[in-house]
Short mmCIF file of C-alpha atoms in Angstrom, two decimals:
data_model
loop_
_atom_site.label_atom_id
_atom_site.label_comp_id
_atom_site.label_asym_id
_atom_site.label_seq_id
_atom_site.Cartn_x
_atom_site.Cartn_y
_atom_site.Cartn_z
CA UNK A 15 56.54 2.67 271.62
CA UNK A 16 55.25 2.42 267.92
CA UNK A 17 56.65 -0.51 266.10
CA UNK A 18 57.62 -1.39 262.64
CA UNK A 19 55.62 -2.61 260.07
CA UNK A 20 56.54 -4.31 257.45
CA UNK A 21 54.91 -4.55 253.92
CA UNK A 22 56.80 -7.74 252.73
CA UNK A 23 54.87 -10.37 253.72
CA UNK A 24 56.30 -13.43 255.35
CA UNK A 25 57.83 -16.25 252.98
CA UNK A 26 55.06 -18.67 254.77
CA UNK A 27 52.04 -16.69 253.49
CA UNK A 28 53.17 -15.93 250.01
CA UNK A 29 52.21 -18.04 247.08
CA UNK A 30 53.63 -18.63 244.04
CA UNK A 31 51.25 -20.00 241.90
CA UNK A 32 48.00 -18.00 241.03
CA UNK A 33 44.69 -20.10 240.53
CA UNK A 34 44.26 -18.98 237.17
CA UNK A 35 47.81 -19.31 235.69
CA UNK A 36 47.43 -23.04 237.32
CA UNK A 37 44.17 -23.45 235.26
CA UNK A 38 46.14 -22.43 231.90
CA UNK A 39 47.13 -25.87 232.47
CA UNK A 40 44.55 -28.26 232.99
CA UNK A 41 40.44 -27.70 232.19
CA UNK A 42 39.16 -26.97 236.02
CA UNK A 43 36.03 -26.88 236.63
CA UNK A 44 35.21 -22.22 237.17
CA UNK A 45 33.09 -23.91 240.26
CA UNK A 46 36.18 -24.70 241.98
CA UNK A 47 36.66 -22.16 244.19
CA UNK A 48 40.50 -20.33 244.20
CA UNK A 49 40.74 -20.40 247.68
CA UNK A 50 40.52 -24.29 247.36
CA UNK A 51 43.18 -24.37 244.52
CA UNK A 52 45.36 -21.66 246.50
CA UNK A 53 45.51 -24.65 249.16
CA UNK A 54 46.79 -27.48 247.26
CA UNK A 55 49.61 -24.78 245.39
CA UNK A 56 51.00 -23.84 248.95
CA UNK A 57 51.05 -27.99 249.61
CA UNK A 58 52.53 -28.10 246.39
CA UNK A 59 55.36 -25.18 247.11
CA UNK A 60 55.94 -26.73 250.55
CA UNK A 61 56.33 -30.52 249.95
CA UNK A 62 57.32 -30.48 246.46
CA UNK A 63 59.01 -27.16 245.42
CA UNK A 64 61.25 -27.00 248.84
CA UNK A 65 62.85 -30.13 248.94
CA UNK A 66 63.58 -29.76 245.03
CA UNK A 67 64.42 -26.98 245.13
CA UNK A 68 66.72 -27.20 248.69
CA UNK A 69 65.72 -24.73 251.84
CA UNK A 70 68.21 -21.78 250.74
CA UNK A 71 66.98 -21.00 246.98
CA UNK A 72 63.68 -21.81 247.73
CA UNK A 73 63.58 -19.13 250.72
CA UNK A 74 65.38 -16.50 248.50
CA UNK A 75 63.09 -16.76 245.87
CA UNK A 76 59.45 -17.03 247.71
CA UNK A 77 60.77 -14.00 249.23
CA UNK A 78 59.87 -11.97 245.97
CA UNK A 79 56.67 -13.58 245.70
CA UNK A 80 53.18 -12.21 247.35
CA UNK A 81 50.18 -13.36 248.65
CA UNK A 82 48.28 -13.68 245.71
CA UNK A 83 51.02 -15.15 243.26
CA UNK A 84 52.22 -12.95 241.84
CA UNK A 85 56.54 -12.55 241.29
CA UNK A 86 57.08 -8.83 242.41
CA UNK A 87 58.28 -5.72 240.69
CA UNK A 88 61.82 -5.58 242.59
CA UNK A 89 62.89 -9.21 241.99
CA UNK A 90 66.44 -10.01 240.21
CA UNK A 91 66.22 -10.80 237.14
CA UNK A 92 68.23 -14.49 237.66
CA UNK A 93 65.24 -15.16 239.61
CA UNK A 94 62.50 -14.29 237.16
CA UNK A 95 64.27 -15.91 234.43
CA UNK A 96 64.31 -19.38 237.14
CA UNK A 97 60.57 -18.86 237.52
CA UNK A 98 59.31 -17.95 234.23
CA UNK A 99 61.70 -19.28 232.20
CA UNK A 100 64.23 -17.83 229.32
CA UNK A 101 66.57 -18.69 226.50
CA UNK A 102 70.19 -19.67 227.48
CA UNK A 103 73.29 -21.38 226.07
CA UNK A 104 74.16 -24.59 227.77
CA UNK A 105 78.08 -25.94 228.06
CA UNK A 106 77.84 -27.17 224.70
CA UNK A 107 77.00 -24.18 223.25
CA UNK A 108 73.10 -24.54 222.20
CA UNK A 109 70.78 -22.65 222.45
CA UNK A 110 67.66 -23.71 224.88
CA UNK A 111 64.57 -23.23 225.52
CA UNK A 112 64.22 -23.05 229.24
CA UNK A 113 60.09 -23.05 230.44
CA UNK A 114 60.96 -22.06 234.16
CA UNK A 115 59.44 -23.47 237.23
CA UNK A 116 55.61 -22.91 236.94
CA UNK A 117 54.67 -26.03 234.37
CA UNK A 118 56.42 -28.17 237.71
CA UNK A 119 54.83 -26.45 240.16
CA UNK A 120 51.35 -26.58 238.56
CA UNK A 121 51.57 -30.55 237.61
CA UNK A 122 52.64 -31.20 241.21
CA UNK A 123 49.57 -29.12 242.42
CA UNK A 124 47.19 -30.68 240.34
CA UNK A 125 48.81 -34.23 241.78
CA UNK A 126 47.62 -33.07 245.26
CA UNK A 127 44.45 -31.66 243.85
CA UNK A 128 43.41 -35.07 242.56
CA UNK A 129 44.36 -36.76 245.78
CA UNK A 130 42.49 -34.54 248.03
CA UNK A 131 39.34 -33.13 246.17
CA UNK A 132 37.56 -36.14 246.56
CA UNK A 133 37.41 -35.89 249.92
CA UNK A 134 35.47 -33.33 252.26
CA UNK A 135 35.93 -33.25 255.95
CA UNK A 136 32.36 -33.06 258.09
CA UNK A 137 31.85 -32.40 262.07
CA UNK A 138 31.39 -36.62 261.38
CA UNK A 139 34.24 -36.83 259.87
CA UNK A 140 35.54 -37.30 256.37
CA UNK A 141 33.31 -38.30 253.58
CA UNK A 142 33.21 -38.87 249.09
CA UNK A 143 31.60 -36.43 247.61
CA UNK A 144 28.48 -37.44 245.10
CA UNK A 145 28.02 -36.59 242.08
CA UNK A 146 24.31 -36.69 240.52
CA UNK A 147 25.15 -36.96 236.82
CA UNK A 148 28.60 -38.71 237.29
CA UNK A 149 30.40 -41.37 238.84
CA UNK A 150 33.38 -41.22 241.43
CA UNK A 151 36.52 -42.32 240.35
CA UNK A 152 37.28 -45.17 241.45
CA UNK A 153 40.79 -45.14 243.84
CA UNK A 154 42.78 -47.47 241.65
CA UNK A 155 42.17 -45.10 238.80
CA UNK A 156 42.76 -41.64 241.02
CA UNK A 157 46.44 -43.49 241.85
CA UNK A 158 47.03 -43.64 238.13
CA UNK A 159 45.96 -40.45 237.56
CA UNK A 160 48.57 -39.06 240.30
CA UNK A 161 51.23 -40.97 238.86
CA UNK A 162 50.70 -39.02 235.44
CA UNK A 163 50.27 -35.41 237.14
CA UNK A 164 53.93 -36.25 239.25
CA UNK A 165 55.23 -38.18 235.72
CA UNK A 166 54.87 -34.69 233.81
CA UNK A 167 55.66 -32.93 236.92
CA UNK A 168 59.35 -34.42 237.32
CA UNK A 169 59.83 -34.52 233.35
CA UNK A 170 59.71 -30.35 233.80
CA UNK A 171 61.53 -30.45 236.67
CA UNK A 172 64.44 -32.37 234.82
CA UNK A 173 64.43 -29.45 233.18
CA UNK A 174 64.89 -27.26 235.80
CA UNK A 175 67.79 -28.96 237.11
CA UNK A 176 69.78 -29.07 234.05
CA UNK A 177 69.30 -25.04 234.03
CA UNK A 178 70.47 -24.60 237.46
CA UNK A 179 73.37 -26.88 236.79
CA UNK A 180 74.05 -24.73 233.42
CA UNK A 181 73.49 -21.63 235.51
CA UNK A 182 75.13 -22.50 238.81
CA UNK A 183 76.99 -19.31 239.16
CA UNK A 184 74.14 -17.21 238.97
CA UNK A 185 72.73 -19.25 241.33
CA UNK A 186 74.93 -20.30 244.04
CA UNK A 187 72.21 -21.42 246.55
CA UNK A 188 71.15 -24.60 244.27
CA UNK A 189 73.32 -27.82 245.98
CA UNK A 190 72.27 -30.75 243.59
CA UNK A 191 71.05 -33.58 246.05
CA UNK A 192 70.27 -37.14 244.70
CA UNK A 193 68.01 -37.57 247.16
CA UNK A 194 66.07 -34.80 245.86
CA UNK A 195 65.20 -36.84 243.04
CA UNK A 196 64.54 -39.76 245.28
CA UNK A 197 62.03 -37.86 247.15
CA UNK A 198 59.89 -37.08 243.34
CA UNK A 199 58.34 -40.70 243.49
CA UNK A 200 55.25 -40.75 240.97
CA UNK A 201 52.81 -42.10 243.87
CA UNK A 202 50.76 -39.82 246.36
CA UNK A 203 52.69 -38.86 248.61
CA UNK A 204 52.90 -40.61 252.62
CA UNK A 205 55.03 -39.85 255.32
CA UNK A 206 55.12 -43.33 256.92
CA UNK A 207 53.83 -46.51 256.87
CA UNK A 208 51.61 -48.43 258.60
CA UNK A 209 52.37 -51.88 258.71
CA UNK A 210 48.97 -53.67 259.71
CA UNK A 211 46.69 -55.96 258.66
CA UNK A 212 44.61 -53.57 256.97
CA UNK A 213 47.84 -52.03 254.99
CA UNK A 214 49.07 -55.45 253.50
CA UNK A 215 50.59 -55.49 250.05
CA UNK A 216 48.46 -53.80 247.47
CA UNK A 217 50.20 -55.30 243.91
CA UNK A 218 50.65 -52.12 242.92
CA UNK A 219 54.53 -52.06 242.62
CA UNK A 220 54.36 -47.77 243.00
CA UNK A 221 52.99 -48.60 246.25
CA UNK A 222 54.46 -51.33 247.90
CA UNK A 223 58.27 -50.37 246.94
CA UNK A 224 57.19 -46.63 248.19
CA UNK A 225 60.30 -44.94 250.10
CA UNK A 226 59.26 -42.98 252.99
CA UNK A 227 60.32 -39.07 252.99
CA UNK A 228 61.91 -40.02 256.91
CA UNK A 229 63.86 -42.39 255.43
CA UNK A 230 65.35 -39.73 252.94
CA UNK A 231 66.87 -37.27 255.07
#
């Protein structure tokens, strides 16, 4: 018995973020490979994007999205206009300029890009990459520069919110959650904590105050 095939490919595969749309944004070094970048976007879509965004909208709209990045041919227009942004009228009756949902899904992947491309895991384990004309960043100064890639992330995705509450009827999947916006803390990003003696207070108030994602939901 033959079965059927589908072309679509499944929401967990696609991406919605191409590597070089995502360098439009931020000077990466061309000797980063794209397969590397495509892995912090679908981090980015999946940790980020999908509790933002809440579980129904964000499964509609990855659904017109393929493997490569790229928004296809056949999606609804309310959804390209959520993605790559329009003109509207708000509910005071100016005129906006809405920039869609790639400038917060590229700051958030270049977050996760700085918190994770330092590091390379070996058959040893994990280890810091050396440089031969340059000097690692120190962590202290990678934490800061996370907390400016989220900062600009969540500024854009302020934006998106206020168009999805201007534009709820066209799209009746968004539920605004608070805790939404709790989750977009400007710190990399934990799931737990581990309170030992090696994980004492750091003085770094992003850090210490840090609210779990478990405790969110």
């Amino acid at each position: 018995m033959s079965e059927n095939i589908t072309s679509t490919p499944p929401a967990s595969t696609s991406l919605m973020l191409t590597p070089s749309l995502l360098q439009q944004f931020e000077d990466i070094s061309i000797n980063v490979k794209p397969e590397r970048l495509q892995v912090y976007i679908k981090k980015a879509q999946e940790l980020d994007l999908k509790p933002f965004l809440g579980y129904p909208l964000y499964y509609q709209l990855i659904k017109y999205f393929d493997t490569d990045g790229a928004m296809t041919a056949d999606a609804p227009q309310v959804y390209k206009k959520l993605f790559n942004g329009c003109e509207y009228t708000d509910s005071y009756g100016y005129s906006l300029v809405y920039e869609g949902l790639i400038p917060t899904l590229a700051y958030f992947t270049f977050a996760r890009f700085i918190e994770g491309n330092g590091v390379h895991y070996t058959a040893t384990g994990p280890v810091i990459k050396q440089y031969d004309n340059a000097q690692a960043v120190n962590t202290q100064d990678v934490i800061r520069l996370v907390q400016q890639q989220r900062s600009i992330a969540n500024a854009h995705a302020n934006e998106v919110e206020k168009f999805l509450q201007e534009k709820q009827v066209d799209y009746p999947l968004w539920r605004y959650n608070e805790r939404n916006k709790s989750a977009r803390q400007s710190g990399p990003r934990i799931r737990a904590v581990d309170r030992t003696e090696f994980n004492g207070p750091t003085g770094i108030a992003e850090i210490d105050n840090y609210l779990p994602f478990d405790n969110l939901y």
